[in-house]
Amino acid sequence: MLAVRARAEDPVTTCTERLDLRGDGNPVVTVGEWIGALADRLALSHGLRFHAELCLVELIGNTMEHSGGDPADLRIRVEVTLEAEGIRLTIRDNAHAFDPFADRPATAPMHIGADRVGGWGIDLVRRFATRHAYRHVDGQNIVDIEIRL
Amino acid sequence: MRIDIQQPDPETTLIVLDGRMDLQGTQAVDQRFAFATTVHRHRILVDFSAVSFLASIGIRTLFVAARAQHQRGGKLVLFAPQPLVRKVLETAGVDQMIPIADSLDAARELAG
């Protein structure tokens, strides 16, 4: 089952909301719905909402793809912080160490005759995030995203 | 996500997509879109004007359709994407294999 824990701090200048997900709870769909509802509630601009949702669904989809193991054991925490300059996203998971930004070309090759289908998600994150970073701390993968529009 | 498939002339299929091409939206239209775009050689025009969100799962659907038409000698053209959706298409390199036009008329010209 999905567990949701949200907390609003300062609604005027900064606001932090959190969502806890399980790997077996359809987290890509859930996070998309959650960020949509959050964007409505916080009256985020269309652009900010679009960028944030795209980064979240692609990163969590990527986590699901590469986590290995039993999805029921996968725990993902999403933290969204609205700031005056934009939005900050932090995604933590307990899967094995995996840097989604490592060892990948900046832009996936695209050719109509290519056998490979896919691999665009992280490229989209690179492009739509103002800043992206990965760290592995205390057994957790942590991805930090900043979006400034 | 809604899909409307029209055949304005015997050689042309016009597909109007409306909604969000996220995981749920893409899954909702994927079968009909694939059937309309991969089975027969055709001139396929895809109206993207009402698509408000596009994730990589939707790009995969477009890629499969364009590749199928390429293999059959047909052509698939997208038209009128919203600015952020267009940015997704361009970032993923979709515009390198699927022509993107500003309007239906321009799409008809590109499709030949």
Coordinates of C-alpha atoms in Angstrom, one line a residue:
Chain A
M1 CA 0.0 0.0 0.0
L2 CA 1.0 3.5 -0.5
A3 CA 1.9 5.7 2.4
V4 CA 1.7 9.4 2.0
R5 CA 3.2 11.9 4.4
A6 CA 3.0 15.5 3.6
R7 CA 4.1 18.6 5.5
A8 CA 3.8 22.2 4.6
E9 CA 6.3 24.5 6.2
D10 CA 6.1 28.2 5.3
P11 CA 3.4 28.6 2.7
V12 CA 4.6 32.1 1.7
T13 CA 8.3 31.7 0.9
T14 CA 9.0 28.0 1.1
C15 CA 7.0 24.9 1.2
T16 CA 8.2 21.3 1.5
E17 CA 6.0 18.3 0.7
R18 CA 6.9 14.6 1.0
L19 CA 5.6 11.4 -0.5
D20 CA 6.6 7.9 0.4
L21 CA 6.2 5.2 -2.3
R22 CA 6.6 1.5 -2.5
G23 CA 8.0 -0.2 -5.6
D24 CA 4.9 -2.4 -5.8
G25 CA 2.4 0.4 -5.6
N26 CA 2.6 1.8 -9.2
P27 CA 4.9 4.7 -8.1
V28 CA 5.2 6.3 -11.5
V29 CA 1.5 6.8 -11.8
T30 CA 1.1 7.8 -8.1
V31 CA 3.9 10.4 -8.2
G32 CA 2.4 11.9 -11.4
E33 CA -1.0 12.3 -9.8
W34 CA 0.6 13.6 -6.6
I35 CA 2.6 16.3 -8.2
G36 CA -0.4 17.3 -10.3
A37 CA -2.5 17.8 -7.2
L38 CA 0.3 19.5 -5.4
A39 CA 0.8 21.9 -8.4
D40 CA -2.9 22.8 -8.3
R41 CA -2.9 23.4 -4.6
L42 CA 0.2 25.5 -4.7
A43 CA -0.8 27.3 -7.9
L44 CA 2.4 26.4 -9.6
S45 CA 2.9 27.8 -13.1
H46 CA 2.3 25.4 -16.0
G47 CA 6.0 25.5 -16.8
L48 CA 7.2 24.6 -13.3
R49 CA 4.6 21.9 -13.0
F50 CA 5.6 20.4 -16.4
H51 CA 9.3 20.4 -15.6
A52 CA 8.8 18.9 -12.1
E53 CA 6.5 16.2 -13.2
L54 CA 8.6 15.2 -16.1
C55 CA 11.7 14.9 -13.9
L56 CA 9.9 13.0 -11.3
V57 CA 8.2 10.4 -13.5
E58 CA 11.3 9.8 -15.5
L59 CA 13.5 9.4 -12.4
I60 CA 11.1 7.1 -10.6
G61 CA 10.6 5.1 -13.8
N62 CA 14.3 4.8 -14.1
T63 CA 14.6 3.7 -10.4
M64 CA 12.0 1.0 -11.1
E65 CA 13.8 -0.2 -14.1
H66 CA 17.2 -0.4 -12.5
S67 CA 16.4 -1.3 -8.9
G68 CA 16.6 -5.0 -9.3
G69 CA 15.2 -7.1 -6.4
D70 CA 11.7 -7.4 -5.3
P71 CA 9.6 -4.3 -6.0
A72 CA 7.8 -4.9 -2.7
D73 CA 11.1 -4.1 -0.9
L74 CA 11.8 -0.9 -2.8
R75 CA 11.1 2.3 -0.9
I76 CA 11.1 5.7 -2.5
R77 CA 10.8 9.0 -0.8
V78 CA 10.1 12.1 -2.9
E79 CA 10.6 15.6 -1.4
V80 CA 9.4 18.7 -3.2
T81 CA 10.5 22.1 -1.9
L82 CA 9.0 25.2 -3.5
E83 CA 11.4 28.1 -3.2
A84 CA 11.2 31.7 -4.4
E85 CA 13.5 30.9 -7.3
G86 CA 11.9 27.7 -8.4
I87 CA 11.5 24.1 -7.1
R88 CA 13.9 21.5 -5.6
L89 CA 13.2 17.8 -5.9
T90 CA 14.9 15.1 -3.8
I91 CA 14.3 11.4 -4.6
R92 CA 15.7 8.8 -2.2
D93 CA 15.5 5.1 -2.7
N94 CA 16.9 2.0 -0.9
A95 CA 17.9 0.0 -4.1
H96 CA 21.5 -0.9 -4.8
A97 CA 23.8 2.0 -5.6
F98 CA 23.0 3.3 -9.0
D99 CA 23.9 6.7 -10.5
P100 CA 21.4 7.4 -13.2
F101 CA 23.6 10.1 -14.7
A102 CA 26.8 8.1 -14.9
D103 CA 28.2 6.5 -18.0
R104 CA 25.6 7.7 -20.4
P105 CA 25.8 10.0 -23.4
A106 CA 24.3 13.4 -22.9
T107 CA 21.9 12.8 -25.7
A108 CA 20.7 9.3 -26.6
P109 CA 21.2 8.6 -30.3
M110 CA 18.0 8.6 -32.3
H111 CA 17.7 6.8 -35.6
I112 CA 14.6 5.6 -37.3
G113 CA 16.1 2.2 -38.0
A114 CA 17.5 1.7 -34.5
D115 CA 16.6 -1.5 -32.8
R116 CA 16.8 0.1 -29.4
V117 CA 13.6 1.7 -28.2
G118 CA 13.9 3.9 -25.2
G119 CA 16.6 5.5 -23.1
W120 CA 15.2 9.0 -23.4
G121 CA 14.1 9.5 -19.8
I122 CA 17.4 10.6 -18.2
D123 CA 18.2 12.8 -21.2
L124 CA 15.0 14.6 -20.6
V125 CA 15.9 15.1 -16.9
R126 CA 19.3 16.5 -17.8
R127 CA 17.7 19.0 -20.2
F128 CA 14.7 20.0 -18.1
A129 CA 16.5 20.3 -14.8
T130 CA 18.6 23.4 -14.1
R131 CA 20.9 21.3 -12.0
H132 CA 21.1 17.6 -11.2
A133 CA 23.2 15.6 -8.9
Y134 CA 23.5 12.1 -7.5
R135 CA 25.0 10.8 -4.2
H136 CA 24.9 7.6 -2.3
V137 CA 24.6 8.1 1.5
D138 CA 23.9 5.5 4.2
G139 CA 22.7 2.9 1.8
Q140 CA 20.4 5.3 -0.1
N141 CA 20.5 6.6 -3.6
I142 CA 19.8 10.3 -3.5
V143 CA 19.0 12.4 -6.6
D144 CA 18.8 16.2 -6.2
I145 CA 17.1 18.2 -8.9
E146 CA 16.8 22.0 -9.1
I147 CA 14.4 23.7 -11.5
R148 CA 14.7 27.4 -12.1
L149 CA 12.5 29.0 -14.7
Chain B
M1 CA -6.2 10.6 -22.9
R2 CA -8.4 10.5 -25.9
I3 CA -7.7 9.4 -29.5
D4 CA -9.7 10.2 -32.6
I5 CA -8.8 8.5 -35.9
Q6 CA -10.1 9.9 -39.2
Q7 CA -9.5 9.1 -42.8
P8 CA -9.9 12.3 -44.7
D9 CA -8.8 10.6 -48.0
P10 CA -7.8 7.0 -48.9
E11 CA -4.1 7.7 -48.4
T12 CA -4.2 9.7 -45.3
T13 CA -4.9 9.0 -41.7
L14 CA -5.5 11.9 -39.3
I15 CA -5.0 11.1 -35.6
V16 CA -6.0 13.6 -33.0
L17 CA -4.6 13.0 -29.6
D18 CA -6.0 14.9 -26.6
G19 CA -4.7 14.7 -23.1
R20 CA -1.5 13.7 -21.3
M21 CA 0.9 11.2 -22.7
D22 CA 2.2 10.0 -19.4
L23 CA 2.2 6.3 -18.4
Q24 CA -1.6 6.1 -17.9
G25 CA -2.5 8.2 -20.9
T26 CA -0.1 6.4 -23.3
Q27 CA -1.4 3.0 -22.1
A28 CA -4.9 4.2 -22.7
V29 CA -4.4 5.0 -26.4
D30 CA -1.4 2.7 -27.3
Q31 CA -3.3 -0.1 -28.9
R32 CA -5.5 2.0 -31.1
F33 CA -2.5 4.2 -32.0
A34 CA -0.4 1.3 -32.9
F35 CA -3.1 -0.4 -35.0
A36 CA -3.6 2.9 -36.9
T37 CA 0.0 3.5 -37.5
T38 CA 1.9 0.2 -37.9
V39 CA -0.3 -2.1 -39.9
H40 CA -0.6 -0.4 -43.2
R41 CA 1.5 1.9 -45.3
H42 CA -0.1 5.3 -45.0
R43 CA 0.4 9.1 -44.8
I44 CA -0.2 9.7 -41.1
L45 CA -0.8 13.1 -39.6
V46 CA -0.8 13.3 -35.9
D47 CA -2.5 16.4 -34.3
F48 CA -0.5 17.1 -31.1
S49 CA -2.1 20.4 -30.3
A50 CA -4.1 19.1 -27.4
V51 CA -1.3 17.0 -25.9
S52 CA -0.4 18.8 -22.7
F53 CA 2.3 16.5 -21.3
L54 CA 4.7 14.0 -22.9
A55 CA 7.0 11.6 -21.1
S56 CA 9.4 9.1 -22.5
I57 CA 6.7 6.4 -22.5
G58 CA 4.8 8.5 -25.1
I59 CA 8.0 9.0 -27.2
R60 CA 8.4 5.2 -27.3
T61 CA 4.9 5.0 -28.9
L62 CA 5.7 7.6 -31.5
F63 CA 9.1 6.0 -32.3
V64 CA 7.5 2.6 -32.9
A65 CA 4.9 4.1 -35.2
A66 CA 7.4 6.2 -37.2
R67 CA 9.7 3.2 -37.5
A68 CA 6.9 1.0 -38.8
Q69 CA 5.9 3.6 -41.4
H70 CA 9.5 4.0 -42.4
Q71 CA 9.8 0.3 -43.0
R72 CA 6.6 0.3 -45.1
G73 CA 7.5 3.3 -47.1
G74 CA 4.9 5.5 -45.4
K75 CA 5.3 8.7 -43.5
L76 CA 4.3 10.0 -40.1
V77 CA 4.2 13.8 -39.4
L78 CA 3.3 15.4 -36.1
F79 CA 1.9 18.9 -36.0
A80 CA 1.1 21.8 -33.7
P81 CA 2.7 20.6 -30.5
Q82 CA 2.5 22.9 -27.5
P83 CA 5.9 24.6 -26.7
L84 CA 6.9 22.4 -23.7
V85 CA 5.8 19.2 -25.5
R86 CA 7.9 20.4 -28.5
K87 CA 10.8 20.8 -26.2
V88 CA 10.5 17.2 -25.1
L89 CA 10.2 16.0 -28.7
E90 CA 13.3 18.0 -29.7
T91 CA 15.3 17.0 -26.6
A92 CA 14.7 13.3 -27.3
G93 CA 15.6 13.8 -30.9
V94 CA 12.2 12.9 -32.2
D95 CA 12.3 15.8 -34.6
Q96 CA 15.3 14.0 -36.3
M97 CA 13.1 11.1 -37.5
I98 CA 9.6 12.5 -37.4
P99 CA 8.9 15.8 -39.1
I100 CA 7.2 18.3 -36.9
A101 CA 5.0 20.9 -38.6
D102 CA 3.3 24.0 -37.2
S103 CA -0.2 23.3 -38.7
L104 CA -2.3 20.7 -40.5
D105 CA -1.6 22.3 -43.9
A106 CA 2.1 22.3 -43.3
A107 CA 1.9 18.7 -42.1
R108 CA 0.2 17.7 -45.3
E109 CA 2.9 19.3 -47.3
L110 CA 5.7 17.6 -45.3
A111 CA 3.9 14.2 -45.7
G112 CA 3.9 14.7 -49.5

